[in-house]
Coordinates of C-alpha atoms and ligand atoms in Angstrom, one line a residue:
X1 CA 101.8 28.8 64.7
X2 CA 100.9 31.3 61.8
X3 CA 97.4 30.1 59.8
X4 CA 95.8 31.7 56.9
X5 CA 92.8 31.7 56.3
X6 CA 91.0 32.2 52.7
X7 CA 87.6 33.3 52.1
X8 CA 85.8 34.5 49.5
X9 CA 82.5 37.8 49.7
X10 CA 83.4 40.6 51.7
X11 CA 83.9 41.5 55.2
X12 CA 80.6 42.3 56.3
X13 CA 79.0 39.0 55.0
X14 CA 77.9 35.8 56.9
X15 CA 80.8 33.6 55.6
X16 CA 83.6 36.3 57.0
X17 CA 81.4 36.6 60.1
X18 CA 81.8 33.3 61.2
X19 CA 85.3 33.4 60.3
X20 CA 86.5 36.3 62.5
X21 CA 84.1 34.0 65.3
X22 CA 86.3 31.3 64.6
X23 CA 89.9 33.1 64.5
X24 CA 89.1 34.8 67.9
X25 CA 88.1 31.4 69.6
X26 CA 91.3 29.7 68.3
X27 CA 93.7 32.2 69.3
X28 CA 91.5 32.7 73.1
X29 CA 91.2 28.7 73.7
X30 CA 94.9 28.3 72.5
X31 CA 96.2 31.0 74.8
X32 CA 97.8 32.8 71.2
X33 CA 100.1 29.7 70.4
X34 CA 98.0 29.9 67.4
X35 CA 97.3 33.4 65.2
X36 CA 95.3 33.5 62.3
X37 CA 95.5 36.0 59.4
X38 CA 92.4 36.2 57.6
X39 CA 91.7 37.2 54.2
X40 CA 88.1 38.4 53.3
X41 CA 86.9 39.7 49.7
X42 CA 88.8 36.8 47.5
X43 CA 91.9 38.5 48.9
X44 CA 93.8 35.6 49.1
X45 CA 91.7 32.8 46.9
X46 CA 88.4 33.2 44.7
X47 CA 85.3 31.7 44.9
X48 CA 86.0 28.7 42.3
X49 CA 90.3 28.3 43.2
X50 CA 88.7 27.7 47.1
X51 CA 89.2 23.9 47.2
X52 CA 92.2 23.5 45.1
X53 CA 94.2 26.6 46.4
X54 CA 93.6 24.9 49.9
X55 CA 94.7 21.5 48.5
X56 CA 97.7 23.2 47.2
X57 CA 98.8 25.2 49.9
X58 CA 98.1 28.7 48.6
X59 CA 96.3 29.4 51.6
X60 CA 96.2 27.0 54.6
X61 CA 92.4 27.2 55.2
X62 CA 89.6 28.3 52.9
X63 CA 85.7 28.8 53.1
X64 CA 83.9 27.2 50.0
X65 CA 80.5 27.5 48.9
X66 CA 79.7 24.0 47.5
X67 CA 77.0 25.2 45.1
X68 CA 79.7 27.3 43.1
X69 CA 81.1 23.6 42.3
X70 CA 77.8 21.4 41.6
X71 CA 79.5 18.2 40.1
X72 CA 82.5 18.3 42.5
X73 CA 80.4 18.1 45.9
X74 CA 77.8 15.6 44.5
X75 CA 77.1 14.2 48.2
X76 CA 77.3 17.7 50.3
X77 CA 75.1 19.3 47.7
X78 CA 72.0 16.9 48.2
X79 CA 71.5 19.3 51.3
X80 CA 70.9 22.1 49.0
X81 CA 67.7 19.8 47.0
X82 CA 64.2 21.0 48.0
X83 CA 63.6 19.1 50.8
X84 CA 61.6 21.3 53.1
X85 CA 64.7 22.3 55.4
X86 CA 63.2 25.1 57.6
X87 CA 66.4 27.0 58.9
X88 CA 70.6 27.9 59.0
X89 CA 70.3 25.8 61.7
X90 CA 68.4 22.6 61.0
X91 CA 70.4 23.0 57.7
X92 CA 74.0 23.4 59.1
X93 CA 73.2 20.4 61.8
X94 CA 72.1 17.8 58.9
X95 CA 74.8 18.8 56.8
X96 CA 77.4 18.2 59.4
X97 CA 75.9 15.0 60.2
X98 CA 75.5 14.0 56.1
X99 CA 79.3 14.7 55.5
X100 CA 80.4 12.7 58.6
X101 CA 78.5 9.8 57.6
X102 CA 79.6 9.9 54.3
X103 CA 82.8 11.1 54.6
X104 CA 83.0 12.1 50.5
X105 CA 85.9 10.6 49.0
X106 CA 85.9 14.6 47.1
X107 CA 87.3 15.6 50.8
X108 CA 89.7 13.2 51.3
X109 CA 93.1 15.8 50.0
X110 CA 91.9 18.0 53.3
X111 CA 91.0 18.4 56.8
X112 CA 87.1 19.3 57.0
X113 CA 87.1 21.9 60.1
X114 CA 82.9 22.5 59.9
X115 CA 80.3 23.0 57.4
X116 CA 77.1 24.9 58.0
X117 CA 74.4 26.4 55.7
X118 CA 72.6 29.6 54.4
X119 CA 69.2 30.2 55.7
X120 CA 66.1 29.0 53.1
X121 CA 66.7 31.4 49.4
X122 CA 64.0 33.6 48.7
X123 CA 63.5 35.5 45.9
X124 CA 64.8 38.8 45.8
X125 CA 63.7 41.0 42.4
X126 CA 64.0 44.5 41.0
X127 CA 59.8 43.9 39.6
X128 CA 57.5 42.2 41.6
X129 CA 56.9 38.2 41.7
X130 CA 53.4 37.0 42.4
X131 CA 52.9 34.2 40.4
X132 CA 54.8 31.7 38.4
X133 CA 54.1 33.9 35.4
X134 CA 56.1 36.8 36.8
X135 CA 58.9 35.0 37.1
X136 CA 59.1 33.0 33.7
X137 CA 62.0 34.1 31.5
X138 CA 62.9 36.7 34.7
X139 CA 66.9 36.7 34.1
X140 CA 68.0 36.0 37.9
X141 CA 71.2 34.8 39.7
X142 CA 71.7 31.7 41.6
X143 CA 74.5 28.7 41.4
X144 CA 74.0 25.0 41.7
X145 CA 70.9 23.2 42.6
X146 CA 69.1 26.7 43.5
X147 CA 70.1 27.4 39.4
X148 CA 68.0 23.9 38.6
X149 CA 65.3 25.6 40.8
X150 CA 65.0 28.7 38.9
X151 CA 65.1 26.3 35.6
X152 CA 62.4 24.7 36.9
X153 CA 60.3 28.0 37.7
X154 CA 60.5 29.1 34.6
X155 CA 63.1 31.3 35.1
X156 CA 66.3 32.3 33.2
X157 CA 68.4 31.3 35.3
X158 CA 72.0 33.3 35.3
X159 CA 75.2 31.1 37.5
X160 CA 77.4 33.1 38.9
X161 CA 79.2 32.8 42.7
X162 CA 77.2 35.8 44.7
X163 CA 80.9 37.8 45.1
X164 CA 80.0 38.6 41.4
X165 CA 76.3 39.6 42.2
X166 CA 76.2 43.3 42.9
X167 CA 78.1 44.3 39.7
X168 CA 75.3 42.1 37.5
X169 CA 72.6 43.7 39.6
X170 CA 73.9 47.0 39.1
X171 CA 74.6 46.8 35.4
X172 CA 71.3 45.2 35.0
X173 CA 72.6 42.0 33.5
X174 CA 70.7 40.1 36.0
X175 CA 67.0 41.6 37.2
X176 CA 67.1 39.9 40.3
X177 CA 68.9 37.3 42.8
X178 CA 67.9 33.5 44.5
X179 CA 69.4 33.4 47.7
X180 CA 69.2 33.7 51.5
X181 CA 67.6 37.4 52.4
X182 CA 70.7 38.7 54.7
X183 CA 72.3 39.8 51.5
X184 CA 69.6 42.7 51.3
X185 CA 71.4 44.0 54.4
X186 CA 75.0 42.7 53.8
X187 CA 75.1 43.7 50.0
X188 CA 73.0 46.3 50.5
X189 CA 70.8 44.6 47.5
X190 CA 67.4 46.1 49.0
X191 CA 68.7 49.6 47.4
X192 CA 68.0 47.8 43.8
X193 CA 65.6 44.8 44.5
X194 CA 62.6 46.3 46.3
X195 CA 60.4 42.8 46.2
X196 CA 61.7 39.6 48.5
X197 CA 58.9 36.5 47.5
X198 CA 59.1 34.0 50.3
X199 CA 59.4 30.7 48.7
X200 CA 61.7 29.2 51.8
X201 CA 62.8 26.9 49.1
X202 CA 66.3 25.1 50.0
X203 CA 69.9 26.0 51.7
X204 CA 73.6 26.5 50.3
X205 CA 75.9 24.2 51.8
X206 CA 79.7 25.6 52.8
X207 CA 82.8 24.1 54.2
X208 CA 85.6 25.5 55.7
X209 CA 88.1 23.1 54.4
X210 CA 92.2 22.9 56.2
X211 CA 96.0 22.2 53.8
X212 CA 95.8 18.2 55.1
X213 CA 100.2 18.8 55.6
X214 CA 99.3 22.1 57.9
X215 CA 96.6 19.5 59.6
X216 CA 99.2 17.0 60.4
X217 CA 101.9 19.2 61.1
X218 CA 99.4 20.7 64.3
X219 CA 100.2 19.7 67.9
X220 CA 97.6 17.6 69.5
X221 CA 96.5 20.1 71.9
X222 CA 95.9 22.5 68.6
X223 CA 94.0 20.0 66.5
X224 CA 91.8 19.4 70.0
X225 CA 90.7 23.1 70.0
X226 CA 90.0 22.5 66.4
X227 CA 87.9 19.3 66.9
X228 CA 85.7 20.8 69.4
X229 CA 85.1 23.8 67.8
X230 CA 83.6 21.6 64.6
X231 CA 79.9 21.1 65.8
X232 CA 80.3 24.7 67.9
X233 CA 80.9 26.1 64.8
X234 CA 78.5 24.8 62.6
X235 CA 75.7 25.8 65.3
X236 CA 76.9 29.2 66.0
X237 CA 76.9 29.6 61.7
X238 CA 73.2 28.8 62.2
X239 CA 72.0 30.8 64.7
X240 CA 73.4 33.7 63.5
X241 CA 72.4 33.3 60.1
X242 CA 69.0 33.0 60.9
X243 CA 69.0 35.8 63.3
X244 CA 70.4 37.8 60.5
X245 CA 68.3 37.0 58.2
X246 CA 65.1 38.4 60.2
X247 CA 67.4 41.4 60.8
X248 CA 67.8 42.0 57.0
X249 CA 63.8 41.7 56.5
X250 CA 63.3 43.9 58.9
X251 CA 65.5 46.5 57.9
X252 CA 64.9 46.0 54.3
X253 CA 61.2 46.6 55.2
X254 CA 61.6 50.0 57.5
X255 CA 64.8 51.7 55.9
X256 CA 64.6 50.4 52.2
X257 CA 60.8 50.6 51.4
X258 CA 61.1 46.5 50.4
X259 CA 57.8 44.8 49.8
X260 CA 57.7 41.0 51.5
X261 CA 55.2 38.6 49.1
X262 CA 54.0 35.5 50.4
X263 CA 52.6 33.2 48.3
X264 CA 49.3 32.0 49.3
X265 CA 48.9 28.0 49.6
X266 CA 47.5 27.7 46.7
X267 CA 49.9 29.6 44.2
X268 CA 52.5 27.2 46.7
X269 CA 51.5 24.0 46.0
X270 CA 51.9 25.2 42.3
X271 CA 55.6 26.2 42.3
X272 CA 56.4 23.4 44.8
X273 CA 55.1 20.9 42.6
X274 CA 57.4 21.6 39.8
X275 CA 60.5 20.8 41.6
X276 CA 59.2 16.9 42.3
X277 CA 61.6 15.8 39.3
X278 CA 64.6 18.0 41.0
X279 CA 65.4 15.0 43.3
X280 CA 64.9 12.7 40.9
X281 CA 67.5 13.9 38.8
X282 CA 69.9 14.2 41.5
X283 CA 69.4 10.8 42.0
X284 CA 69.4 9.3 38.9
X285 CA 73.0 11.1 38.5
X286 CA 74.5 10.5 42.0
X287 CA 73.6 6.8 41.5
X288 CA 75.5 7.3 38.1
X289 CA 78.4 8.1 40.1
X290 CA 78.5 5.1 42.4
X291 CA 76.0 6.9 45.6
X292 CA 74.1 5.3 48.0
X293 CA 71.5 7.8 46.1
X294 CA 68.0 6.9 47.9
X295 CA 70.0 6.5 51.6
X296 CA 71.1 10.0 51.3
X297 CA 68.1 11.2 50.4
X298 CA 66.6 8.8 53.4
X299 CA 69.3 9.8 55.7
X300 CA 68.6 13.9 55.0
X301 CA 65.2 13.3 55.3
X302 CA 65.4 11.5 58.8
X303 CA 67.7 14.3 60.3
X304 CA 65.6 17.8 58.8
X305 CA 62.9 15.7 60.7
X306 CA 65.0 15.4 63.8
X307 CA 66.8 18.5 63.8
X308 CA 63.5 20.3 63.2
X309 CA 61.8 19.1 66.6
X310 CA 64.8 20.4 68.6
Ligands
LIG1 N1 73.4 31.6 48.7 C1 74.7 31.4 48.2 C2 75.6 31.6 49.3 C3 75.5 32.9 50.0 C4 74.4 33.3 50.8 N2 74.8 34.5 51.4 C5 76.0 34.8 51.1 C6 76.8 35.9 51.4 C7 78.1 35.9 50.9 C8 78.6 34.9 50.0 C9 77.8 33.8 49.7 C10 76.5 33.8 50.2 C11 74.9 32.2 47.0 O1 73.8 32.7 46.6 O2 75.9 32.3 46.4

């Protein structure tokens, strides 16, 4: 059984690492009835043509970023609200747990083989942010709720899916970026942006996502490896992402001369205050679109909580 398998940044980046992890326990716990050909880099599908390419058979399995779509993955995406998740892999296990609940009718053309999540996004900048005045009007990247973040900094905030990034950085068209800190390292963005300001704000949610005809078409033993390996997956994500990420800093620090800013509690409580009406909104517009709004919220809540204690 051939597979292909879509994804979208390049290579050397977290979404493509836990893809090659996944192809080579397929093909060990199937004993090779099953090979996979992966495509990193948008070889295969883009960012944005992710879901529907899957749905249409262009490629049997892609990796999607749920942020890049906002209105699309209304119930996934409440993962990526500010609500104080501290880790890849408190985020990954509460995603998993939100989608199966939920089971969003926005999945239902597909086979959902894991989700996990990005580390917390930091803020990574070509000039120094200290305070909420550095940043306003500061033109910097980000997609999705981390976008309505920036907004609500003050920022100017620039959507684009991060496979687009390093060209914006490099050109300039974009000062700075809004995302999970391995990307100093993976990108190599820590040769531009020579600031990270730790805001440990909120997550990106992904899903690896399966043709639903190349799903049924699987022999049961095949679709077993696959079931077991959803939770597996979603942990390992986690763990390595987070491991990563402290990687990145670290080598951002010693090889690239970046300088780490932490806010102090008080400057804190100030940015953190201006996204209370973030949740709100998402609220006000998931109930709009027929969502058990508040128990998602509720249900989130309870399992960052949970997940946390671990
Ligand atoms: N933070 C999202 C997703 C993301 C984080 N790291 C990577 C690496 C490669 C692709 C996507 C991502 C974003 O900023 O787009």
């Amino acid at each position: 059984i051939k597979l292909t398998y879509a994804n979208f940044p390049p290579a050397p980046t977290f979404p493509c690492v836990q893809m090659e992890r996944w192809k080579t326990e397929v093909e060990k716990r199937t004993n090779g009835k099953v090979a996979v050909q992966t495509f990193p880099g948008g070889s295969l599908l883009d960012a944005k043509e992710m879901m529907d390419g899957v749905v249409n058979g262009q490629a049997d399995i892609g990796c999607l970023c749920m942020a890049y779509q906002p209105g699309r993955f209304m119930v996934t995406n409440a993962a990526a609200l500010p609500l104080g998740i501290p880790s890849a892999k408190v985020g990954s296990q509460a995603l998993w747990d939100l989608y199966s609940k939920y089971q969003p009718k926005e999945f239902a053309d597909v086979k959902v083989l894991t989700m996990f999540t990005t580390a917390p996004a930091n803020i990574m900048s070509k000039k120094p942010v200290r305070t909420l005045a550095d940043i306003k009007g500061m033109d910097l990247r980000a997609s999705g709720e981390a976008a309505q973040i920036l907004k609500a900094w003050g920022a100017n905030q620039v959507g684009m899916p991060m496979s687009s990034t390093p060209e914006a950085l490099q050109k300039g068209v974009v000062q700075g970026l809004f995302s999970s800190v391995e990307v100093m390292k993976d990108f190599k963005f820590a040769e531009l942006c020579k600031y990270i300001t730790m805001t440990e704000t909120n997550i990106y949610p992904f899903a690896v996502v399966m043709n639903q005809k190349k799903w049924d078409a699987l022999p049961d033993e095949v679709k077993a490896v696959f079931e077991e390996l959803a939770v597996e997956q979603c942990l390992w994500t986690g763990e390595y992402m987070d491991a990563h990420v402290q990687e990145s800093v670290d080598w951002s620090k010693a090889e690239q001369k970046v300088e780490v800013i932490e806010l102090s509690a008080e400057e804190k409580a100030k940015w953190n205050a201006l996204l209370a009406p973030n949740v709100d909104e998402w609220v006000k517009q998931a109930k709009a679109a027929g969502l058990p709004a508040e128990e998602i919220i509720d249900d989130l809540k309870a399992s960052i909580a949970t997940f946390s204690q671990k």
